[in-house]
Short mmCIF file of C-alpha atoms and ligand atoms in Angstrom, two decimals:
data_model
loop_
_atom_site.label_atom_id
_atom_site.label_comp_id
_atom_site.label_asym_id
_atom_site.label_seq_id
_atom_site.Cartn_x
_atom_site.Cartn_y
_atom_site.Cartn_z
CA MET K 212 42.52 64.82 14.06
CA THR K 213 40.27 61.89 14.93
CA VAL K 214 40.28 60.59 18.47
CA SER K 215 39.03 57.02 18.80
CA THR K 216 37.04 56.07 21.88
CA PRO K 217 38.84 53.60 24.11
CA ALA K 218 37.64 50.01 23.91
CA ARG K 219 35.64 49.09 27.00
CA ILE K 220 37.20 46.07 28.75
CA ARG K 221 34.81 44.07 30.89
CA ILE K 222 36.19 43.10 34.26
CA PHE K 223 35.14 39.59 35.28
CA ASP K 224 36.09 39.02 38.90
CA THR K 225 36.65 35.43 40.00
CA THR K 226 38.01 36.08 43.51
CA LEU K 227 34.99 34.29 44.97
CA ARG K 228 35.44 31.22 42.74
CA ASP K 229 38.99 30.67 41.39
CA GLY K 230 40.41 32.69 44.30
CA GLU K 231 38.31 31.20 47.05
CA GLN K 232 39.00 27.61 45.96
CA SER K 233 42.75 27.97 46.58
CA PRO K 234 44.38 26.92 49.88
CA GLY K 235 44.23 29.54 52.64
CA PHE K 236 41.54 31.67 51.01
CA THR K 237 38.33 29.97 52.06
CA MET K 238 35.57 32.40 53.06
CA GLY K 239 32.32 32.08 54.97
CA ALA K 240 28.95 32.92 53.38
CA ALA K 241 28.58 36.33 55.08
CA GLN K 242 32.15 37.24 54.12
CA LYS K 243 31.47 36.34 50.48
CA VAL K 244 28.43 38.58 50.40
CA ALA K 245 30.36 41.45 52.01
CA PHE K 246 33.11 41.03 49.46
CA ALA K 247 30.62 40.89 46.56
CA ARG K 248 29.20 44.24 47.78
CA ALA K 249 32.70 45.73 47.69
CA LEU K 250 33.17 44.44 44.13
CA GLU K 251 29.86 46.03 43.15
CA GLU K 252 31.05 49.38 44.58
CA LEU K 253 34.34 49.00 42.76
CA GLY K 254 32.38 48.72 39.51
CA VAL K 255 33.29 45.25 38.22
CA ASP K 256 31.11 44.04 35.34
CA VAL K 257 30.80 40.37 36.27
CA ILE K 258 31.16 38.64 39.65
CA GLU K 259 31.77 34.91 39.45
CA ALA K 260 30.15 34.04 42.75
CA GLY K 261 30.97 30.32 42.96
CA PHE K 262 30.44 26.78 41.74
CA PRO K 263 26.95 25.95 43.06
CA ASN K 264 27.05 22.18 42.53
CA SER K 265 30.33 21.82 44.44
CA SER K 266 28.67 22.13 47.88
CA PRO K 267 25.41 23.27 49.51
CA ALA K 268 27.38 26.16 51.08
CA ASP K 269 28.57 27.37 47.68
CA TYR K 270 25.05 27.04 46.30
CA SER K 271 23.60 29.18 49.04
CA ALA K 272 26.41 31.79 48.83
CA VAL K 273 25.77 32.18 45.08
CA GLN K 274 22.03 32.40 45.76
CA THR K 275 22.44 35.17 48.35
CA ILE K 276 24.85 37.15 46.17
CA ALA K 277 22.45 36.77 43.21
CA ARG K 278 19.63 38.18 45.34
CA GLU K 279 21.59 41.08 46.81
CA ILE K 280 23.84 42.42 44.07
CA ARG K 281 21.94 44.32 41.40
CA ALA K 282 24.56 46.34 39.53
CA CYS K 283 26.72 43.45 38.24
CA THR K 284 26.19 40.33 36.19
CA ILE K 285 26.39 37.34 38.52
CA ALA K 286 28.07 34.27 37.04
CA ALA K 287 28.13 30.73 38.38
CA LEU K 288 30.42 27.92 37.18
CA ALA K 289 29.39 24.52 35.85
CA ARG K 290 31.10 21.59 34.18
CA CYS K 291 29.29 20.41 31.06
CA HIS K 292 27.13 18.19 33.29
CA PRO K 293 23.37 18.63 33.48
CA ALA K 294 23.39 18.60 37.30
CA ASP K 295 26.00 21.37 37.49
CA ILE K 296 24.16 23.52 34.98
CA ASP K 297 20.78 23.07 36.66
CA ALA K 298 22.35 23.94 40.04
CA CYS K 299 23.65 27.20 38.51
CA ALA K 300 20.20 27.99 37.17
CA GLY K 301 18.66 27.37 40.60
CA ALA K 302 21.22 29.46 42.48
CA LEU K 303 20.98 32.32 39.97
CA GLN K 304 17.19 32.32 39.86
CA HIS K 305 16.84 35.76 41.50
CA ALA K 306 19.82 37.41 39.84
CA HIS K 307 19.14 40.66 38.02
CA ALA K 308 21.62 39.65 35.28
CA PRO K 309 22.50 35.92 35.53
CA ARG K 310 25.27 34.21 33.57
CA ILE K 311 26.01 30.48 33.44
CA HIS K 312 29.67 29.74 32.82
CA VAL K 313 30.24 26.24 31.44
CA PHE K 314 33.65 24.73 30.85
CA ILE K 315 35.34 21.61 29.54
CA SER K 316 38.99 20.79 28.92
CA THR K 317 40.03 20.82 25.29
CA SER K 318 43.81 20.16 25.29
CA PRO K 319 45.18 16.75 24.26
CA LEU K 320 46.74 16.27 27.72
CA HIS K 321 43.48 16.93 29.52
CA ARG K 322 41.38 14.98 26.99
CA GLN K 323 43.53 11.90 27.38
CA HIS K 324 44.57 11.95 31.05
CA LYS K 325 41.83 13.86 32.81
CA LEU K 326 38.65 13.25 30.83
CA GLY K 327 39.43 10.07 28.87
CA MET K 328 37.50 11.59 25.96
CA SER K 329 38.07 11.89 22.24
CA ARG K 330 37.82 15.23 20.44
CA ALA K 331 34.34 14.29 19.24
CA GLN K 332 33.18 13.55 22.77
CA VAL K 333 34.56 16.86 24.09
CA LEU K 334 32.76 18.66 21.27
CA GLU K 335 29.51 16.88 22.04
CA HIS K 336 29.74 17.75 25.77
CA ALA K 337 30.55 21.39 24.99
CA VAL K 338 27.48 21.71 22.77
CA MET K 339 25.27 19.95 25.29
CA GLY K 340 26.56 22.20 28.09
CA VAL K 341 26.03 25.47 26.26
CA SER K 342 22.61 24.41 24.90
CA ARG K 343 21.38 23.33 28.32
CA ALA K 344 22.62 26.56 29.92
CA ARG K 345 20.82 28.54 27.19
CA LEU K 346 17.56 26.85 28.20
CA HIS K 347 17.93 28.69 31.53
CA VAL K 348 19.58 32.04 30.70
CA ASP K 349 20.49 34.22 27.70
CA ASP K 350 24.00 35.02 28.91
CA VAL K 351 26.21 31.92 28.57
CA GLU K 352 29.99 31.87 28.79
CA PHE K 353 31.91 28.91 27.44
CA SER K 354 35.48 28.17 28.58
CA ALA K 355 37.86 25.79 26.81
CA GLU K 356 39.97 24.75 29.79
CA ASP K 357 43.70 24.55 28.99
CA ALA K 358 42.95 26.40 25.76
CA THR K 359 46.51 27.64 25.34
CA ARG K 360 47.76 24.03 25.04
CA THR K 361 44.98 22.99 22.66
CA GLU K 362 45.47 22.37 18.91
CA ARG K 363 44.41 25.63 17.25
CA GLU K 364 42.15 24.02 14.65
CA PHE K 365 40.33 22.04 17.37
CA LEU K 366 39.91 25.14 19.50
CA VAL K 367 38.35 26.89 16.50
CA GLU K 368 36.02 23.92 15.97
CA VAL K 369 34.87 23.87 19.60
CA PHE K 370 34.36 27.64 19.73
CA GLU K 371 32.32 27.61 16.50
CA ALA K 372 30.14 24.85 17.92
CA ALA K 373 29.74 26.81 21.19
CA ILE K 374 28.62 29.91 19.26
CA GLU K 375 26.15 27.81 17.26
CA ALA K 376 24.78 26.41 20.53
CA GLY K 377 24.24 29.93 21.88
CA ALA K 378 27.37 30.99 23.81
CA THR K 379 27.74 34.77 24.13
CA THR K 380 31.25 34.92 25.66
CA LEU K 381 34.14 32.65 24.67
CA ASN K 382 36.81 32.36 27.34
CA VAL K 383 40.39 31.33 26.57
CA PRO K 384 42.00 30.15 29.81
CA ASP K 385 45.73 29.83 30.17
CA THR K 386 44.88 27.31 32.86
CA VAL K 387 48.43 26.37 33.83
CA GLY K 388 50.08 29.76 33.24
CA TYR K 389 52.23 28.40 30.40
CA ALA K 390 51.69 30.99 27.66
CA THR K 391 53.86 34.02 26.90
CA PRO K 392 52.48 37.45 25.98
CA GLY K 393 53.46 36.80 22.34
CA ASP K 394 51.52 33.50 22.35
CA MET K 395 48.46 35.17 23.82
CA ARG K 396 48.27 38.03 21.40
CA ALA K 397 48.80 35.69 18.43
CA LEU K 398 46.17 33.24 19.71
CA PHE K 399 43.50 35.94 20.08
CA ASP K 400 44.34 37.37 16.65
CA TYR K 401 44.03 33.87 15.19
CA LEU K 402 40.77 33.02 16.92
CA ARG K 403 39.11 36.29 15.98
CA SER K 404 40.00 35.83 12.35
CA HIS K 405 39.28 32.07 12.09
CA VAL K 406 36.24 31.39 14.29
CA ARG K 407 33.02 31.72 12.26
CA GLY K 408 30.65 34.02 14.15
CA ALA K 409 33.49 35.63 16.16
CA GLU K 410 31.92 39.07 15.69
CA ARG K 411 28.81 37.94 17.61
CA VAL K 412 30.65 37.07 20.84
CA VAL K 413 32.96 38.63 23.39
CA PHE K 414 36.40 37.03 23.64
CA SER K 415 37.77 36.69 27.15
CA ALA K 416 41.15 35.88 28.69
CA HIS K 417 41.67 33.98 31.94
CA CYS K 418 45.38 33.91 32.80
CA HIS K 419 47.09 32.10 35.65
CA ASP K 420 50.34 33.35 37.10
CA ASP K 421 52.59 30.29 37.28
CA LEU K 422 55.38 32.11 35.43
CA GLY K 423 54.46 35.50 36.86
CA LEU K 424 52.94 36.46 33.48
CA GLY K 425 49.23 36.54 34.36
CA VAL K 426 48.81 40.30 34.00
CA ALA K 427 51.18 40.62 31.02
CA ASN K 428 49.31 37.80 29.24
CA SER K 429 45.93 39.38 29.92
CA LEU K 430 47.16 42.71 28.51
CA ALA K 431 48.54 40.91 25.44
CA ALA K 432 45.14 39.22 25.01
CA ILE K 433 43.55 42.69 25.00
CA GLU K 434 45.98 43.72 22.27
CA GLY K 435 44.79 40.64 20.37
CA GLY K 436 41.15 41.69 20.73
CA ALA K 437 39.96 40.25 24.08
CA ARG K 438 37.24 42.47 25.51
CA GLN K 439 36.80 40.68 28.84
CA VAL K 440 39.56 39.79 31.31
CA GLU K 441 39.11 37.42 34.21
CA CYS K 442 41.05 38.35 37.30
CA THR K 443 41.06 38.43 41.09
CA ILE K 444 41.79 40.98 43.77
CA ASN K 445 45.37 40.63 45.07
CA GLY K 446 45.89 38.04 42.30
CA ILE K 447 44.67 35.17 44.48
CA GLY K 448 43.72 31.90 42.77
CA GLU K 449 44.79 28.35 42.03
CA ARG K 450 48.51 27.74 42.68
CA ALA K 451 50.38 31.01 41.90
CA GLY K 452 47.04 32.73 41.39
CA ASN K 453 45.23 34.62 38.64
CA ALA K 454 45.95 37.96 37.00
CA ALA K 455 45.63 40.67 39.67
CA MET K 456 42.75 43.07 38.98
CA GLU K 457 44.44 46.07 40.59
CA GLU K 458 47.48 45.67 38.33
CA LEU K 459 45.44 45.14 35.17
CA ALA K 460 43.18 48.09 35.89
CA MET K 461 46.05 50.46 36.55
CA ALA K 462 48.05 49.26 33.54
CA LEU K 463 45.03 50.07 31.39
CA LYS K 464 44.58 53.43 33.07
CA VAL K 465 48.20 54.57 33.20
CA ARG K 466 48.96 53.24 29.70
CA GLY K 467 45.50 54.00 28.32
CA ALA K 468 46.94 55.69 25.24
CA TYR K 469 49.01 52.61 24.41
CA TYR K 470 46.23 50.03 24.92
CA GLY K 471 43.39 52.21 23.63
CA ALA K 472 41.24 50.59 26.28
CA ASP K 473 39.71 51.30 29.67
CA THR K 474 37.58 49.64 32.34
CA GLY K 475 34.50 50.83 34.18
CA LEU K 476 36.22 50.51 37.57
CA ASP K 477 36.39 53.23 40.19
CA THR K 478 40.09 52.60 40.76
CA ARG K 479 40.06 54.74 43.94
CA LYS K 480 38.37 51.77 45.63
CA LEU K 481 41.10 49.25 44.73
CA LEU K 482 43.07 49.61 47.96
CA ALA K 483 40.01 49.30 50.19
CA THR K 484 38.86 46.19 48.30
CA SER K 485 42.31 44.63 48.57
CA ARG K 486 42.41 45.35 52.30
CA LEU K 487 38.93 43.92 52.79
CA LEU K 488 40.06 40.68 51.16
CA SER K 489 43.16 40.55 53.37
CA ARG K 490 41.04 41.08 56.47
CA ILE K 491 38.55 38.39 55.45
CA THR K 492 41.17 35.77 54.57
CA GLY K 493 43.88 36.80 57.04
CA MET K 494 46.37 36.81 54.12
CA GLN K 495 48.31 40.04 53.66
CA VAL K 496 49.87 41.03 50.36
CA GLN K 497 53.64 41.44 50.33
CA ARG K 498 54.95 44.95 51.09
CA ASN K 499 56.27 45.46 47.57
CA LYS K 500 53.07 44.30 45.83
CA ALA K 501 52.23 46.64 42.94
CA ILE K 502 49.41 49.13 43.65
CA VAL K 503 48.26 47.80 47.04
CA GLY K 504 51.46 46.83 48.92
CA LEU K 505 52.64 49.05 51.80
CA ASN K 506 55.73 50.04 49.82
CA ALA K 507 53.91 50.70 46.52
CA PHE K 508 54.09 54.48 47.05
CA ALA K 509 56.85 54.70 49.67
CA HIS K 510 60.21 56.22 48.77
CA GLU K 511 63.18 55.73 51.08
CA SER K 512 66.31 56.08 48.98
CA GLY K 513 67.90 59.52 49.12
CA ILE K 514 68.15 59.90 45.35
CA HIS K 515 64.50 59.00 44.84
CA GLN K 516 63.32 61.28 47.62
CA HIS K 517 65.33 64.12 46.16
CA GLY K 518 63.70 63.54 42.76
CA MET K 519 60.21 63.30 44.28
CA LEU K 520 60.67 66.58 46.11
CA LYS K 521 61.63 68.33 42.89
CA HIS K 522 58.91 66.77 40.73
CA ARG K 523 56.86 63.75 41.75
CA ASP K 524 56.66 62.40 38.19
CA THR K 525 60.39 61.57 38.47
CA TYR K 526 59.56 58.43 40.47
CA GLU K 527 55.77 58.08 40.38
CA ILE K 528 53.83 56.97 37.32
CA MET K 529 50.42 57.28 38.98
CA ARG K 530 48.93 59.21 41.86
CA PRO K 531 48.50 57.21 45.07
CA GLN K 532 45.04 58.79 45.46
CA ASP K 533 43.95 57.19 42.16
CA VAL K 534 44.07 53.76 43.79
CA GLY K 535 42.88 54.78 47.25
CA TRP K 536 46.03 55.77 49.17
CA GLU K 537 45.98 59.07 51.05
CA ASP K 538 49.36 60.09 49.68
CA SER K 539 52.79 58.76 48.88
CA GLN K 540 55.19 58.40 51.76
CA LEU K 541 58.70 59.73 51.92
CA VAL K 542 60.00 57.27 54.47
CA LEU K 543 62.93 58.50 56.48
CA GLY K 544 65.01 55.40 57.00
CA ARG K 545 68.61 54.24 56.69
CA HIS K 546 68.73 55.12 52.97
CA SER K 547 67.20 58.58 53.10
CA GLY K 548 69.22 61.57 52.08
CA ARG K 549 69.85 65.11 53.21
CA ALA K 550 67.25 66.66 50.88
CA ALA K 551 64.42 64.62 52.36
CA VAL K 552 65.38 65.35 55.97
CA ALA K 553 65.82 69.06 55.17
CA ASP K 554 62.42 69.15 53.48
CA ARG K 555 60.69 67.43 56.38
CA VAL K 556 62.25 69.70 58.93
CA ARG K 557 61.30 72.78 56.93
CA ARG K 558 57.72 71.56 56.68
CA LEU K 559 57.69 71.03 60.44
CA GLY K 560 58.49 74.73 60.82
CA TYR K 561 62.14 74.63 61.87
CA VAL K 562 64.98 76.63 60.37
CA LEU K 563 68.29 74.82 60.83
CA ASP K 564 71.73 75.90 59.74
CA ASP K 565 73.98 73.41 57.91
CA ALA K 566 75.73 72.20 61.02
CA GLN K 567 72.43 71.61 62.85
CA LEU K 568 71.07 69.75 59.84
CA ASP K 569 74.22 67.56 59.69
CA GLN K 570 73.82 66.68 63.36
CA LEU K 571 70.14 65.93 62.89
CA ILE K 572 70.92 63.54 60.02
CA VAL K 573 73.47 61.70 62.16
CA ASP K 574 70.93 61.41 65.01
CA ALA K 575 68.11 60.33 62.68
CA LYS K 576 70.29 57.62 61.13
CA ALA K 577 71.30 56.41 64.60
CA LEU K 578 67.61 56.09 65.41
CA THR K 579 67.08 53.80 62.43
CA GLN K 580 69.32 51.24 64.16
CA THR K 581 66.56 50.66 66.69
CA GLN K 582 63.43 51.63 64.80
CA HIS K 583 62.37 51.01 61.26
CA VAL K 584 61.40 54.51 60.14
CA VAL K 585 61.74 58.01 61.55
CA THR K 586 58.47 59.88 61.92
CA ASP K 587 57.85 63.63 62.00
CA ARG K 588 57.39 63.36 65.74
CA ASP K 589 60.78 61.66 66.08
CA LEU K 590 62.35 64.50 64.09
CA GLN K 591 60.72 67.09 66.30
CA ARG K 592 62.16 65.45 69.39
CA LEU K 593 65.60 65.22 67.84
CA VAL K 594 65.53 68.85 66.76
CA GLU K 595 64.50 69.86 70.24
CA GLY K 596 67.32 67.86 71.75
CA GLU K 597 65.18 65.39 73.67
CA ALA K 598 66.86 62.13 74.52
CA PHE K 599 65.11 58.99 73.33
CA GLY K 600 64.52 56.66 76.26
CA GLN K 601 64.78 52.94 75.90
CA GLY K 602 61.02 52.50 75.86
CA TRP K 603 59.43 49.18 76.79
CA ARG K 604 61.55 46.10 76.15
CA ILE K 605 60.83 42.37 76.27
CA ALA K 606 62.60 40.57 79.13
CA GLY K 607 60.83 37.23 78.75
CA MET K 608 57.62 35.59 77.57
CA ARG K 609 55.79 32.27 77.98
CA LEU K 610 52.89 30.91 75.95
CA ALA K 611 50.69 27.95 76.82
CA ASP K 612 47.54 26.36 75.49
CA GLU K 613 45.12 25.25 78.22
CA GLY K 614 41.50 24.18 78.03
CA GLY K 615 41.05 25.44 74.47
CA ALA K 616 42.37 28.95 75.23
CA ALA K 617 45.82 30.41 74.71
CA HIS K 618 47.61 32.00 77.69
CA ALA K 619 50.49 34.45 77.42
CA ARG K 620 52.72 35.75 80.21
CA VAL K 621 55.11 38.58 79.37
CA GLU K 622 57.91 40.09 81.42
CA LEU K 623 58.84 43.59 80.28
CA SER K 624 61.22 46.26 81.42
CA ASP K 625 59.52 49.64 81.46
CA PRO K 626 61.16 52.89 80.22
CA SER K 627 62.76 53.42 83.64
CA GLY K 628 64.14 49.88 83.76
CA ARG K 629 61.64 48.37 86.24
CA HIS K 630 60.31 44.87 85.51
CA VAL K 631 56.60 44.36 84.94
CA THR K 632 54.90 40.97 84.54
CA GLN K 633 51.43 40.50 83.02
CA GLY K 634 49.34 37.62 81.73
CA ALA K 635 46.34 37.43 79.40
CA GLU K 636 44.20 34.94 77.53
CA GLY K 637 43.08 34.88 73.93
CA GLU K 638 41.61 32.62 71.28
CA GLY K 639 45.07 32.11 69.81
CA PRO K 640 48.65 32.75 70.96
CA VAL K 641 48.98 36.04 69.06
CA GLU K 642 45.77 37.44 70.51
CA ALA K 643 46.84 36.40 74.03
CA LEU K 644 50.33 37.84 73.55
CA PHE K 645 49.12 41.23 72.29
CA ALA K 646 46.54 41.41 75.09
CA ALA K 647 49.26 40.77 77.71
CA LEU K 648 51.46 43.47 76.15
CA SER K 649 48.55 45.89 76.13
CA HIS K 650 47.76 45.24 79.82
CA ALA K 651 51.42 45.61 80.79
CA THR K 652 52.06 48.86 78.93
CA GLY K 653 48.62 50.44 79.23
CA VAL K 654 48.66 51.05 75.46
CA GLY K 655 45.86 49.82 73.20
CA PHE K 656 45.44 49.99 69.43
CA VAL K 657 43.74 48.05 66.66
CA LEU K 658 46.07 46.51 64.14
CA GLU K 659 45.54 47.36 60.49
CA THR K 660 48.05 44.85 59.12
CA TYR K 661 50.10 42.06 60.71
CA GLU K 662 52.59 40.01 58.71
CA VAL K 663 55.19 37.48 59.74
CA HIS K 664 57.87 36.07 57.46
CA SER K 665 60.64 33.62 58.08
CA MET K 666 64.10 34.44 56.80
CA GLY K 667 66.99 32.02 56.31
CA MET K 668 67.18 28.29 57.04
CA GLY K 669 68.25 25.96 59.85
CA ALA K 670 70.32 27.50 62.67
CA ASP K 671 70.25 30.90 60.94
CA ALA K 672 66.47 31.01 60.58
CA ARG K 673 64.83 34.16 61.93
CA GLY K 674 61.31 35.45 62.00
CA GLU K 675 60.39 38.98 61.00
CA ALA K 676 57.13 40.62 62.04
CA ASN K 677 55.71 43.80 60.55
CA LEU K 678 52.58 45.40 61.83
CA SER K 679 50.76 48.66 61.40
CA ALA K 680 48.04 50.51 63.27
CA ARG K 681 46.21 53.71 62.45
CA ILE K 682 46.52 56.06 65.40
CA ASP K 683 44.79 59.45 65.20
CA GLY K 684 44.56 59.00 61.42
CA GLU K 685 48.29 58.33 61.02
CA LEU K 686 49.68 54.95 60.00
CA VAL K 687 52.22 53.81 62.58
CA THR K 688 54.36 50.79 61.73
CA GLY K 689 56.44 48.50 63.92
CA GLN K 690 58.99 45.87 63.11
CA GLY K 691 60.66 43.09 65.06
CA THR K 692 63.05 40.25 64.31
CA SER K 693 63.94 37.29 66.44
CA ARG K 694 64.62 33.56 66.19
CA ASP K 695 61.02 33.07 67.28
CA VAL K 696 58.17 34.62 65.25
CA LEU K 697 56.05 35.25 68.35
CA GLN K 698 58.92 37.06 70.03
CA ALA K 699 59.42 39.04 66.77
CA SER K 700 55.71 39.89 66.90
CA ALA K 701 56.01 41.10 70.50
CA ILE K 702 58.99 43.32 69.59
CA ALA K 703 57.07 44.77 66.64
CA TRP K 704 54.05 45.45 68.86
CA LEU K 705 56.25 47.23 71.41
CA ASP K 706 57.83 49.25 68.58
CA VAL K 707 54.38 50.70 67.89
CA ALA K 708 53.55 51.06 71.61
CA ASN K 709 56.78 53.00 72.28
CA ARG K 710 55.88 55.43 69.53
CA VAL K 711 52.39 55.87 70.92
CA LEU K 712 53.82 56.60 74.37
CA ARG K 713 56.27 59.14 72.97
CA GLU K 714 53.41 60.84 71.15
CA ARG K 715 51.58 61.23 74.42
CA GLN K 716 54.46 63.08 76.08
CA PRO K 717 54.17 66.82 75.44
CA LEU K 718 56.98 68.28 73.38
CA ARG K 719 59.16 70.93 74.96
CA GLU K 720 58.43 74.46 73.86
CA ALA K 721 61.94 75.29 72.67
CA VAL K 722 62.22 76.43 69.07
CA VAL K 723 65.48 75.99 67.23
CA ALA K 724 66.35 78.90 65.00
O1 KIV W 812 41.82 28.09 34.90
C1 KIV W 812 40.82 27.66 34.31
O2 KIV W 812 40.89 27.02 33.26
C2 KIV W 812 39.52 27.92 34.93
C3 KIV W 812 38.31 27.61 34.11
C4 KIV W 812 37.28 26.90 34.90
C5 KIV W 812 37.80 28.87 33.50
O3 KIV W 812 39.45 28.43 36.03
ZN1 ZN W 813 41.37 29.43 36.55
#
C-alpha cells in the first residue's frame, strides 16, 4: 500500500491588511505587532502586514513587523504603481523573508468602471508592477483582482505575463464573494492546465464571504490545486469578511484524508489568537461561531448530552483541546436531560435515588428560569437542600456624561432586600456602570468576553448582554435582557456577581445518600 504525503498548504494571513481595513477593526501600531507575534507563534507561513503607501502609520507598522518577526514571510501590498511598490520595498527592507504583493483588477467590470483601462493597458501595468517588485525582492505575488469575474482567456494571458515578469505566486481573488465551490475548483483546474509556466509558481486563493462561501471556496480551490490560501482570524475582512483561518485549518485537519492536505499551523493556538484579536478590536465572535465561539464545544440538549456521555464522537468531530479549549462543556440548561444531571451529580460524589434525582431535575430546571446555566456549585447547593436567595437585583440606574467622563449611579437591593446606592466614574458608560456595581456589591472580576445584541424591532426591541469572567480558573457566564442594553449589561454583571457570592459561602456539610 502506498501512502502519499499530504500536500502542504501555505497559510497567508491577511488579518492585518484585508481585515484591518474593514470598519470596526482598525488597530494601533503596537497592537498590530502584538498580533503579528501571535500569528508567528501560531505558525502561519505569510503575514500580510499592511499597505505601506496607504498611510505613514501603515508604513511604519509594516516596517516594525518586518524587523521583529523572523519565522514568517512578511508581505506588503501595492497597486501596480511605482510609488506603492517602492514603499513596500522600503518598509520591508529589514524583513528576513520579504514579499511584495502587487495587484490590479482584471475583470471587464473593473477595467471599464474602476480603472478606465483596456485589456492591453491592464496587461502592461501588471508586467510593470511585477518587474519593478522583482527589482527589490525575489518573492513576488501577483493578484488579479476580481479574477473570478474575469474572462478565462484574459486571466491566462495576464498570469502568463506575470510569470514571465518574475511572479512566484499567482493569487486568484474572489474579490466580491461571487463564486461557488464548483466554479473555484474548475477555475483552478483550468488555470493550472492552461497557464504556460504554471508548474513554476504557487497558485493561491483569496475568497471573500459575501455568500457565506469563503471557506468552502478556499477548500474547493485546494481541490483544484491551490497551494496557498489567504485568510483571516475570525474571518474578518472587507464587507462580510474573508475565509476564516480557524475554519480552514480545522477542515484540513479533521478531513485531512479527504483533502490530502495539511497546514503547518499549531492549531492549539487558534483560540488564543482569536481571543487576542477580539480583545484588540473589541469585536467578539458570535457564540455559535465554528471553532472559536463560546458554544462551539458546548452541548445543552438532553439527547446530545446523553450521546456525549456514552461516546464523545457521537456529537464531536474534533477535540476541543486541538484548537485550544480546555474541554467541551456539558451545559446544564433548560434543554438538558436526566442523563446529564445524573452524570454530573455522580461526578460530584453524590448517590441519589430516583426520586431524589427527579426532584433535583425539577429544581435545576426551575433555576434556569432565573439563570442561564446551572453550575456544579448550583447542583451541590440544590442537592444539599439550600435555598437560593434572591441575590443582588437592580432597582434603578442613572448614567450621565460630564466633563469628558462617564458617571453611573446604581440603586440595588441586596440579598436581604435592603437598598444600596453607589456611584462611579469611568472612561465610558459601561466602565462606569460596572465600577458602580463592583463598589456596591464588593465583588470584583475581570471580564473575559462582553457582548451585547439587540433583538426585535420597534416597541418590541430588547437588548441582550452576555458576559464571561474566569474566576479561580473556571469560566463563569452571566446573561441579562432588558429594553435597554446598559440595563441588560448590569443584569448580566450581577448574574456573575451573584454566582461569585454564592461560591464564597461555605457549603453545608450534609451528605445525601
Ligand atoms: O479581495 C481582493 O481582491 C484583494 C486583493 C488586493 C488581493 O484583497
Ligand atoms: Zn480581499
